[in-house]
XYZ file of N, CA and C in Angstrom:
741
model
N -2.553 -3.726 -0.554
C -1.855 -4.808 0.125
C -1.098 -4.262 1.341
N -1.186 -4.979 2.443
C -0.508 -4.550 3.667
C 0.996 -4.802 3.544
N 1.775 -3.772 3.825
C 3.231 -3.917 3.813
C 3.658 -4.818 4.966
N 4.531 -5.770 4.664
C 5.030 -6.679 5.681
C 6.365 -6.182 6.241
N 6.562 -6.405 7.531
C 7.797 -5.986 8.195
C 8.768 -7.156 8.248
N 9.974 -6.899 7.752
C 11.050 -7.881 7.817
C 12.008 -7.461 8.930
N 12.210 -8.338 9.896
C 13.140 -8.064 10.991
C 14.502 -8.657 10.652
N 15.528 -7.822 10.652
C 16.870 -8.265 10.262
C 17.706 -8.636 11.479
N 18.346 -9.796 11.382
C 19.210 -10.280 12.461
C 20.572 -10.634 11.882
N 21.633 -10.066 12.466
C 23.003 -10.315 11.999
C 23.809 -11.019 13.093
N 23.820 -12.329 13.108
C 24.599 -13.041 14.127
C 26.097 -12.927 13.871
N 26.856 -12.824 14.923
C 28.305 -12.657 14.814
C 29.070 -13.924 15.193
N 28.347 -14.927 15.696
C 28.987 -16.157 16.137
C 28.318 -17.352 15.484
N 28.963 -18.512 15.596
C 28.450 -19.711 14.950
C 27.194 -20.249 15.613
N 26.936 -19.827 16.840
C 25.682 -20.125 17.510
C 25.113 -18.822 18.051
N 23.794 -18.676 17.955
C 23.175 -17.455 18.440
C 23.271 -17.371 19.956
N 23.419 -16.145 20.437
C 23.409 -15.917 21.876
C 21.968 -15.939 22.379
N 21.812 -16.241 23.665
C 20.472 -16.299 24.242
C 19.736 -14.972 24.091
N 20.472 -13.887 24.127
C 19.844 -12.573 23.985
C 19.186 -12.426 22.615
N 19.854 -12.945 21.549
C 19.281 -12.889 20.207
C 17.969 -13.681 20.147
N 17.973 -14.849 20.736
C 16.778 -15.693 20.729
C 15.641 -15.055 21.527
N 16.002 -14.410 22.629
C 14.980 -13.731 23.435
C 14.365 -12.562 22.670
N 15.193 -11.870 21.863
C 14.678 -10.752 21.072
C 13.697 -11.241 20.008
N 14.019 -12.365 19.380
C 13.107 -12.948 18.389
C 11.760 -13.242 19.041
N 11.809 -13.870 20.208
C 10.579 -14.228 20.913
C 9.828 -12.989 21.391
N 10.570 -12.017 21.904
C 9.943 -10.829 22.488
C 9.234 -9.971 21.446
N 9.868 -9.820 20.260
C 9.313 -8.892 19.270
C 8.622 -9.588 18.099
N 8.311 -10.866 18.254
C 7.733 -11.608 17.149
C 6.396 -11.042 16.672
N 5.654 -10.427 17.567
C 4.380 -9.819 17.175
C 4.569 -8.513 16.412
N 5.815 -8.018 16.334
C 6.087 -6.754 15.658
C 6.640 -6.927 14.246
N 6.794 -8.161 13.798
C 7.268 -8.368 12.428
C 6.577 -9.566 11.786
N 6.707 -9.648 10.449
C 6.052 -10.710 9.683
C 7.030 -11.755 9.165
N 8.277 -11.349 8.951
C 9.311 -12.216 8.387
C 10.603 -11.941 9.155
N 11.362 -12.995 9.450
C 12.674 -12.805 10.066
C 13.749 -13.031 9.003
N 14.626 -12.028 8.835
C 15.745 -12.145 7.906
C 16.999 -12.526 8.687
N 17.575 -13.669 8.335
C 18.846 -14.092 8.914
C 19.955 -13.738 7.940
N 20.794 -12.802 8.341
C 21.901 -12.356 7.493
C 23.071 -13.338 7.637
N 23.084 -14.350 6.802
C 24.100 -15.389 6.919
C 25.479 -14.910 6.470
N 25.561 -13.754 5.797
C 26.878 -13.217 5.438
C 27.656 -12.754 6.665
N 26.956 -12.504 7.783
C 27.631 -12.026 8.988
C 28.194 -13.168 9.835
N 27.824 -14.401 9.511
C 28.346 -15.534 10.268
C 29.840 -15.701 10.018
N 30.600 -16.108 11.027
C 32.051 -16.266 10.849
C 32.423 -17.454 9.973
N 31.475 -18.359 9.728
C 31.736 -19.539 8.907
C 30.653 -19.698 7.841
N 31.058 -20.163 6.651
C 30.101 -20.436 5.579
C 29.736 -21.909 5.513
N 30.142 -22.652 6.524
C 29.863 -24.078 6.556
C 28.345 -24.310 6.639
N 27.836 -25.180 5.794
C 26.404 -25.440 5.752
C 25.894 -25.960 7.094
N 26.700 -26.759 7.775
C 26.275 -27.303 9.060
C 26.105 -26.200 10.104
N 26.944 -25.161 10.016
C 26.805 -24.022 10.932
C 25.469 -23.324 10.685
N 25.159 -23.106 9.431
C 23.897 -22.436 9.085
C 22.705 -23.279 9.540
N 22.784 -24.578 9.350
C 21.713 -25.474 9.799
C 21.524 -25.370 11.311
N 22.616 -25.288 12.039
C 22.530 -25.203 13.500
C 21.874 -23.906 13.947
N 22.250 -22.802 13.292
C 21.661 -21.502 13.634
C 20.163 -21.507 13.330
N 19.791 -22.065 12.182
C 18.374 -22.132 11.813
C 17.598 -22.970 12.825
N 18.176 -24.079 13.254
C 17.518 -24.928 14.242
C 17.295 -24.177 15.551
N 18.274 -23.362 15.935
C 18.095 -22.539 17.136
C 16.905 -21.603 16.970
N 16.878 -20.929 15.830
C 15.820 -19.948 15.572
C 14.450 -20.599 15.554
N 14.360 -21.763 14.954
C 13.076 -22.425 14.772
C 12.416 -22.795 16.100
N 13.192 -22.875 17.166
C 12.609 -23.160 18.474
C 11.739 -22.011 18.970
N 11.997 -20.807 18.442
C 11.297 -19.618 18.923
C 10.449 -18.949 17.842
N 10.804 -19.151 16.574
C 10.171 -18.413 15.483
C 8.952 -19.147 14.940
N 7.858 -18.393 14.783
C 6.634 -18.939 14.193
C 6.220 -18.120 12.969
N 7.215 -17.552 12.312
C 6.999 -16.740 11.118
C 7.933 -17.252 10.016
N 7.734 -16.849 8.761
C 8.653 -17.251 7.687
C 10.070 -16.762 7.947
N 11.045 -17.577 7.527
C 12.455 -17.248 7.693
C 13.067 -16.952 6.330
N 13.714 -15.802 6.226
C 14.380 -15.352 5.004
C 15.889 -15.436 5.211
N 16.589 -16.103 4.290
C 18.046 -16.150 4.348
C 18.625 -15.160 3.343
N 19.568 -14.337 3.807
C 20.205 -13.332 2.960
C 21.715 -13.413 3.105
N 22.378 -13.571 1.960
C 23.837 -13.455 1.932
C 24.145 -12.191 1.145
N 24.512 -11.125 1.853
C 24.766 -9.840 1.218
C 26.264 -9.677 0.983
N 26.636 -9.507 -0.270
C 28.052 -9.355 -0.606
C 28.542 -7.953 -0.270
N 29.863 -7.814 -0.172
C 30.474 -6.507 0.099
C 30.041 -5.499 -0.959
N 29.976 -5.937 -2.196
C 29.592 -5.054 -3.300
C 28.208 -4.459 -3.086
N 27.333 -5.216 -2.413
C 25.966 -4.769 -2.180
C 25.751 -4.280 -0.754
N 26.856 -4.026 -0.040
C 26.744 -3.424 1.273
C 26.804 -4.372 2.450
N 27.071 -5.668 2.183
C 27.159 -6.632 3.267
C 28.599 -6.962 3.613
N 28.787 -8.108 4.252
C 30.131 -8.539 4.618
C 30.544 -9.818 3.892
N 29.729 -10.272 2.954
C 30.036 -11.481 2.205
C 31.148 -11.267 1.197
N 32.144 -12.158 1.196
C 33.330 -11.980 0.345
C 33.418 -12.988 -0.795
N 32.390 -13.803 -0.988
C 32.422 -14.768 -2.082
C 32.416 -14.053 -3.430
N 33.201 -14.569 -4.382
C 33.142 -14.008 -5.733
C 31.878 -14.508 -6.419
N 31.620 -14.015 -7.621
C 30.350 -14.300 -8.282
C 30.133 -15.789 -8.527
N 31.171 -16.480 -8.959
C 31.037 -17.912 -9.225
C 30.764 -18.684 -7.943
N 31.538 -18.401 -6.903
C 31.363 -19.095 -5.623
C 30.029 -18.741 -4.978
N 29.585 -17.504 -5.175
C 28.287 -17.075 -4.642
C 27.168 -17.961 -5.174
N 27.157 -18.171 -6.480
C 26.102 -18.975 -7.096
C 26.174 -20.421 -6.613
N 27.379 -20.982 -6.589
C 27.546 -22.368 -6.147
C 27.094 -22.558 -4.708
N 27.485 -21.612 -3.854
C 27.138 -21.717 -2.440
C 25.641 -21.535 -2.225
N 25.043 -20.614 -2.966
C 23.604 -20.397 -2.841
C 22.830 -21.651 -3.270
N 23.331 -22.358 -4.253
C 22.683 -23.597 -4.667
C 22.724 -24.633 -3.543
N 23.800 -24.640 -2.776
C 23.876 -25.527 -1.618
C 22.864 -25.116 -0.543
N 22.769 -23.814 -0.322
C 21.828 -23.305 0.683
C 20.398 -23.712 0.334
N 20.072 -23.682 -0.939
C 18.716 -23.999 -1.366
C 18.322 -25.440 -1.078
N 19.298 -26.289 -0.810
C 19.000 -27.684 -0.490
C 18.381 -27.822 0.897
N 18.585 -26.817 1.743
C 18.035 -26.884 3.097
C 16.515 -26.719 3.045
N 15.826 -27.439 3.896
C 14.359 -27.386 3.869
C 13.765 -26.654 5.065
N 14.600 -25.945 5.812
C 14.152 -25.349 7.073
C 13.917 -23.846 6.982
N 13.812 -23.296 5.784
C 13.484 -21.873 5.625
C 12.565 -21.708 4.426
N 11.929 -20.532 4.335
C 10.888 -20.335 3.331
C 11.238 -19.327 2.243
N 12.181 -18.409 2.526
C 12.470 -17.328 1.586
C 13.979 -17.146 1.441
N 14.393 -16.652 0.272
C 15.812 -16.396 0.054
C 15.987 -15.120 -0.761
N 17.051 -14.384 -0.441
C 17.402 -13.170 -1.175
C 18.452 -13.515 -2.230
N 18.207 -13.088 -3.463
C 19.158 -13.294 -4.560
C 19.570 -11.926 -5.089
N 20.856 -11.614 -5.028
C 21.326 -10.319 -5.514
C 21.271 -10.269 -7.031
N 20.720 -9.171 -7.528
C 20.593 -8.997 -8.978
C 21.903 -8.487 -9.570
N 22.303 -9.099 -10.664
C 23.458 -8.652 -11.424
C 23.036 -8.534 -12.885
N 23.280 -7.374 -13.473
C 22.906 -7.164 -14.874
C 23.659 -8.142 -15.780
N 22.931 -8.684 -16.741
C 23.513 -9.553 -17.771
C 24.150 -10.812 -17.192
N 23.664 -11.275 -16.055
C 24.204 -12.478 -15.430
C 23.097 -13.537 -15.386
N 23.182 -14.508 -16.283
C 22.140 -15.525 -16.399
C 22.100 -16.457 -15.196
N 23.175 -16.484 -14.405
C 23.196 -17.376 -13.250
C 22.129 -17.000 -12.225
N 21.732 -15.734 -12.200
C 20.701 -15.305 -11.260
C 19.355 -15.934 -11.626
N 19.070 -16.016 -12.890
C 17.831 -16.672 -13.329
C 17.863 -18.152 -12.949
N 19.035 -18.760 -13.075
C 19.193 -20.161 -12.686
C 18.891 -20.347 -11.199
N 19.393 -19.427 -10.372
C 19.144 -19.508 -8.932
C 17.654 -19.379 -8.612
N 16.994 -18.438 -9.276
C 15.563 -18.250 -9.020
C 14.787 -19.505 -9.405
N 15.129 -20.093 -10.548
C 14.440 -21.311 -10.979
C 14.679 -22.456 -10.002
N 15.907 -22.572 -9.521
C 16.213 -23.633 -8.570
C 15.489 -23.405 -7.249
N 15.364 -22.147 -6.847
C 14.626 -21.836 -5.620
C 13.171 -22.280 -5.743
N 12.608 -22.107 -6.922
C 11.219 -22.525 -7.149
C 11.078 -24.032 -6.993
N 12.070 -24.757 -7.499
C 12.050 -26.217 -7.379
C 11.996 -26.634 -5.917
N 12.687 -25.874 -5.080
C 12.741 -26.182 -3.653
C 11.670 -25.424 -2.858
N 10.722 -24.837 -3.572
C 9.559 -24.177 -2.958
C 9.960 -23.013 -2.051
N 10.956 -22.243 -2.501
C 11.369 -21.044 -1.773
C 10.829 -19.796 -2.470
N 10.370 -18.860 -1.688
C 9.952 -17.563 -2.215
C 11.209 -16.700 -2.364
N 11.325 -15.973 -3.492
C 12.567 -15.267 -3.793
C 12.375 -13.750 -3.790
N 13.315 -13.072 -3.118
C 13.435 -11.620 -3.222
C 14.674 -11.337 -4.060
N 14.493 -10.724 -5.228
C 15.640 -10.282 -6.021
C 15.950 -8.852 -5.598
N 17.191 -8.585 -5.227
C 17.514 -7.290 -4.638
C 18.660 -6.593 -5.352
N 18.600 -5.266 -5.308
C 19.652 -4.407 -5.862
C 19.901 -3.283 -4.872
N 21.174 -3.035 -4.558
C 21.542 -1.973 -3.622
C 22.552 -1.017 -4.255
N 22.352 0.259 -4.003
C 23.300 1.274 -4.451
C 23.555 2.211 -3.270
N 24.752 2.103 -2.677
C 25.080 2.881 -1.486
C 25.718 4.232 -1.820
N 25.825 4.532 -3.114
C 26.473 5.775 -3.523
C 25.491 6.862 -3.943
N 24.385 6.456 -4.550
C 23.489 7.452 -5.139
C 22.105 6.863 -5.369
N 21.229 7.720 -5.879
C 19.924 7.293 -6.363
C 19.910 7.459 -7.878
N 19.896 6.381 -8.637
C 19.853 6.509 -10.098
C 18.614 7.270 -10.545
N 18.650 7.777 -11.758
C 17.500 8.475 -12.325
C 16.331 7.513 -12.463
N 15.132 8.059 -12.519
C 13.941 7.214 -12.498
C 13.904 6.236 -13.675
N 14.413 6.670 -14.825
C 14.418 5.771 -15.979
C 15.278 4.540 -15.706
N 16.380 4.747 -15.005
C 17.276 3.635 -14.657
C 16.604 2.724 -13.631
N 15.975 3.305 -12.624
C 15.302 2.513 -11.603
C 14.193 1.657 -12.212
N 13.410 2.244 -13.095
C 12.328 1.503 -13.740
C 12.883 0.366 -14.592
N 14.007 0.616 -15.241
C 14.634 -0.421 -16.063
C 15.147 -1.559 -15.195
N 15.713 -1.222 -14.016
C 16.192 -2.259 -13.100
C 15.022 -3.113 -12.616
N 13.934 -2.471 -12.207
C 12.755 -3.225 -11.789
C 12.285 -4.158 -12.912
N 12.217 -3.627 -14.121
C 11.740 -4.430 -15.255
C 12.660 -5.614 -15.512
N 13.971 -5.384 -15.508
C 14.916 -6.467 -15.763
C 14.885 -7.510 -14.640
N 14.727 -7.059 -13.402
C 14.603 -8.006 -12.301
C 13.339 -8.845 -12.432
N 12.277 -8.224 -12.924
C 10.993 -8.936 -13.029
C 11.081 -10.124 -13.981
N 11.997 -10.057 -14.935
C 12.118 -11.137 -15.920
C 12.712 -12.408 -15.323
N 13.276 -12.306 -14.119
C 13.847 -13.490 -13.476
C 12.776 -14.408 -12.898
N 11.576 -13.867 -12.689
C 10.489 -14.701 -12.206
C 10.354 -14.809 -10.697
N 11.052 -13.948 -9.959
C 10.947 -13.963 -8.498
C 9.627 -13.340 -8.049
N 9.260 -13.596 -6.794
C 8.019 -13.025 -6.257
C 8.178 -11.572 -5.838
N 9.370 -11.191 -5.342
C 9.612 -9.850 -4.814
C 10.766 -9.173 -5.553
N 10.621 -7.884 -5.796
C 11.677 -7.083 -6.414
C 12.013 -5.943 -5.462
N 13.263 -5.897 -5.027
C 13.651 -4.900 -4.022
C 14.804 -4.036 -4.529
N 14.642 -2.729 -4.396
C 15.703 -1.774 -4.701
C 15.938 -0.915 -3.455
N 17.210 -0.765 -3.085
C 17.583 0.129 -1.990
C 18.687 1.056 -2.488
N 18.500 2.354 -2.312
C 19.453 3.341 -2.836
C 19.783 4.374 -1.772
N 20.824 5.146 -2.036
C 21.235 6.203 -1.101
C 20.841 7.567 -1.670
N 19.887 8.238 -1.051
C 19.500 9.563 -1.529
C 20.485 10.646 -1.089
N 20.698 11.613 -1.965
C 21.530 12.769 -1.630
C 20.677 14.010 -1.375
N 19.378 13.888 -1.648
C 18.456 15.014 -1.463
C 17.046 14.463 -1.274
N 16.134 15.339 -0.877
C 14.739 14.926 -0.731
C 14.148 14.532 -2.066
N 14.593 15.183 -3.117
C 14.091 14.843 -4.456
C 14.484 13.419 -4.856
N 15.637 12.969 -4.390
C 16.034 11.585 -4.656
C 15.041 10.607 -4.043
N 14.567 10.929 -2.840
C 13.581 10.067 -2.181
C 12.309 10.027 -3.010
N 11.880 11.180 -3.502
C 10.681 11.234 -4.343
C 10.876 10.444 -5.636
N 12.077 10.496 -6.187
C 12.375 9.739 -7.406
C 12.189 8.248 -7.163
N 12.743 7.757 -6.071
C 12.602 6.337 -5.762
C 11.140 5.963 -5.556
N 10.416 6.754 -4.783
C 9.025 6.432 -4.493
C 8.162 6.474 -5.754
N 8.478 7.366 -6.668
C 7.760 7.386 -7.949
C 8.027 6.109 -8.728
N 9.264 5.640 -8.692
C 9.606 4.384 -9.366
C 8.853 3.212 -8.743
N 8.707 3.218 -7.417
C 7.955 2.169 -6.731
C 6.496 2.174 -7.183
N 5.907 3.350 -7.236
C 4.515 3.470 -7.680
C 4.357 2.880 -9.078
N 5.211 3.303 -10.003
C 5.059 2.869 -11.394
C 5.327 1.378 -11.538
N 6.349 0.871 -10.847
C 6.664 -0.558 -10.953
C 5.569 -1.417 -10.332
N 5.031 -0.979 -9.206
C 3.984 -1.760 -8.536
C 2.705 -1.814 -9.371
N 2.483 -0.790 -10.170
C 1.295 -0.766 -11.023
C 1.507 -1.516 -12.331
N 2.754 -1.610 -12.787
C 3.033 -2.181 -14.099
C 3.458 -3.652 -14.061
N 4.013 -4.091 -12.941
C 4.610 -5.430 -12.884
C 3.774 -6.373 -12.023
N 3.802 -7.675 -12.318
C 3.002 -8.632 -11.546
C 3.597 -8.976 -10.187
N 4.882 -8.684 -9.979
C 5.528 -9.021 -8.716
C 5.255 -7.968 -7.641
N 5.542 -8.365 -6.384
C 5.545 -7.397 -5.294
C 6.816 -6.562 -5.391
N 6.685 -5.287 -5.148
C 7.787 -4.345 -5.322
C 8.105 -3.659 -3.995
N 9.382 -3.455 -3.746
C 9.833 -2.719 -2.567
C 10.897 -1.710 -2.998
N 10.835 -0.508 -2.447
C 11.851 0.499 -2.735
C 12.211 1.257 -1.467
N 13.483 1.200 -1.081
C 13.920 1.832 0.165
C 15.001 2.860 -0.120
N 14.790 4.064 0.377
C 15.818 5.097 0.355
C 16.515 5.047 1.712
N 17.788 4.769 1.708
C 18.522 4.573 2.956
C 18.918 5.902 3.602
N 19.365 5.818 4.855
C 19.801 7.011 5.566
C 18.634 7.807 6.135
N 18.932 8.872 6.884
C 17.886 9.683 7.525
C 16.900 10.298 6.535
N 17.373 10.681 5.353
C 16.476 11.294 4.368
C 15.362 10.343 3.940
N 15.648 9.054 3.978
C 14.715 8.090 3.419
C 13.792 7.414 4.408
N 13.708 7.917 5.639
C 12.883 7.265 6.655
C 11.448 7.060 6.171
N 10.906 8.025 5.451
C 9.517 7.899 5.006
C 9.337 6.715 4.070
N 10.387 6.364 3.331
C 10.265 5.212 2.441
C 10.150 3.918 3.233
N 10.651 3.898 4.449
C 10.532 2.712 5.304
C 9.175 2.660 5.994
N 8.656 3.812 6.369
C 7.409 3.841 7.135
C 6.161 3.907 6.260
N 6.290 4.428 5.042
C 5.118 4.639 4.186
C 5.139 3.789 2.924
N 5.799 2.632 2.955
C 5.836 1.762 1.782
C 4.445 1.488 1.219
N 3.510 1.200 2.103
C 2.178 0.812 1.655
C 1.500 1.913 0.849
N 1.730 3.149 1.232
C 1.099 4.269 0.535
C 1.588 4.415 -0.899
N 2.768 3.848 -1.196
C 3.343 3.977 -2.536
C 3.363 2.651 -3.295
N 2.722 1.636 -2.720
C 2.645 0.353 -3.402
C 3.718 -0.629 -3.013
N 4.514 -0.317 -1.984
C 5.615 -1.191 -1.569
C 5.147 -2.360 -0.725
N 5.801 -3.503 -0.888
C 5.367 -4.734 -0.233
C 6.077 -5.020 1.078
N 7.355 -4.636 1.175
C 8.157 -4.977 2.345
C 8.858 -3.749 2.903
N 9.087 -3.762 4.202
C 9.960 -2.784 4.825
C 10.801 -3.512 5.857
N 12.023 -3.042 6.055
C 12.978 -3.752 6.890
C 13.259 -2.985 8.181
N 13.234 -3.701 9.293
C 13.549 -3.099 10.580
C 14.573 -3.926 11.329
N 15.132 -3.366 12.368
C 16.196 -4.023 13.126
C 15.641 -4.699 14.379
N 16.265 -5.815 14.752
C 15.996 -6.435 16.044
C 16.974 -5.923 17.093
N 18.201 -5.694 16.652
C 19.222 -5.120 17.548
C 19.763 -3.864 16.882
N 20.995 -3.926 16.388
C 21.546 -2.769 15.686
C 21.061 -2.761 14.239
N 21.003 -1.565 13.647
C 20.576 -1.439 12.253
C 21.579 -2.130 11.341
N 21.074 -2.843 10.331
C 21.962 -3.508 9.377
C 22.094 -2.699 8.091
N 21.390 -1.574 8.007
C 21.491 -0.675 6.855
C 21.250 0.748 7.347
N 21.814 1.745 6.658
C 21.643 3.136 7.097
C 20.174 3.546 7.143
N 19.755 4.096 8.262
C 18.387 4.584 8.400
C 17.393 3.556 8.889
N 17.834 2.328 9.097
C 16.920 1.286 9.558
C 16.508 1.548 11.002
N 15.222 1.382 11.294
C 14.716 1.607 12.644
C 14.223 0.287 13.229
N 13.941 0.294 14.525
C 13.577 -0.932 15.208
C 12.194 -1.423 14.770
N 12.010 -2.750 14.764
C 10.748 -3.327 14.293
C 9.564 -2.895 15.158
N 9.801 -2.691 16.433
C 8.694 -2.259 17.291
C 8.204 -0.880 16.885
N 9.139 0.008 16.588
C 8.769 1.352 16.153
C 8.066 1.297 14.801
N 8.574 0.455 13.904
C 7.934 0.302 12.591
C 6.492 -0.177 12.731
N 6.289 -1.175 13.572
C 4.949 -1.747 13.725
C 3.960 -0.748 14.313
N 4.467 0.213 15.054
C 3.605 1.249 15.626
C 3.268 2.331 14.604
N 4.198 2.576 13.659
C 4.014 3.662 12.695
C 3.237 3.209 11.454
N 3.476 1.994 10.992
C 2.881 1.541 9.731
C 1.356 1.634 9.665
N 0.625 1.344 10.742
C -0.837 1.440 10.649
C -1.349 2.810 10.236
N -0.631 3.870 10.585
C -1.043 5.211 10.177
C -1.116 5.310 8.660
N -0.090 4.776 7.971
C -0.066 4.851 6.516
C -1.047 3.871 5.883
N -1.394 2.812 6.596
C -2.441 1.918 6.108
C -3.777 2.649 6.082
N -4.018 3.505 7.089
C -5.244 4.297 7.105
C -5.290 5.232 5.901
N -4.149 5.841 5.590
C -4.085 6.757 4.452
C -4.337 6.004 3.154
N -3.678 4.835 2.994
C -3.800 4.053 1.770
C -5.223 3.570 1.557
N -5.892 3.153 2.654
C -7.229 2.590 2.539
C -8.323 3.648 2.636
N -7.909 4.915 2.728
C -8.852 6.025 2.812
C -9.812 5.880 3.994
N -9.336 5.287 5.071
C -10.155 5.141 6.270
C -10.148 6.440 7.054
N -11.299 6.978 7.386
C -11.312 8.246 8.117
C -10.731 8.088 9.508
N -9.954 9.068 9.936
C -9.398 9.064 11.276
C -10.507 9.361 12.292
N -10.444 8.697 13.436
C -11.456 8.910 14.460
C -10.810 9.590 15.667
N -11.495 10.556 16.197
C -10.963 11.311 17.329
C -11.798 11.028 18.564
N -11.123 10.882 19.698
C -11.826 10.680 20.968
C -12.367 11.997 21.500
């Protein structure tokens, strides 16, 4: 399966600047999905989000992913767990986007409720887990993937912070095993400079998505979507065992 590129956009104002819209239009051929980081908006008002989406839709001809990343998971969202679920249920009422990110919380049944409600509204779901401190052992990573898979989402995403090259290998091994064992699409990203290969070579390890920046990086080690789109085909050749041709 070809790894899809997700372009991340973090607006800082209640309406997008013309430069943001021009970037979406300019680099649209370099990504497959646009991620709108709604946690970065100065207001959580639903009407503000609707207005921003309407702006984007004038230029975007790809699926739109909405992500509210909490502080706990490395974003700027300050909603507590109860308010997070309630607000996400409101977001799901909007019909102008196709995908939504749901943060995974262990032993929290409300996440399953959100995934089920997203299905009712015909939204594709990415269940995500972030660890900015370390890379858990492979047994823990595999368990997280398995527990996330029980929610019924289409995509399972884990992003961790490696402290060594071996940590990167640990994550990629977990991606391989999860992608072979589970029915969902799996993504595993090692953040920071050590983990660049996990962003560029997802396809070689069974990963479904990789994230790139439209402007500034929204996560450590994230590179621009144009650079990603130029590098990814190399790993597609490796994955598909296509012989390299020399001029």
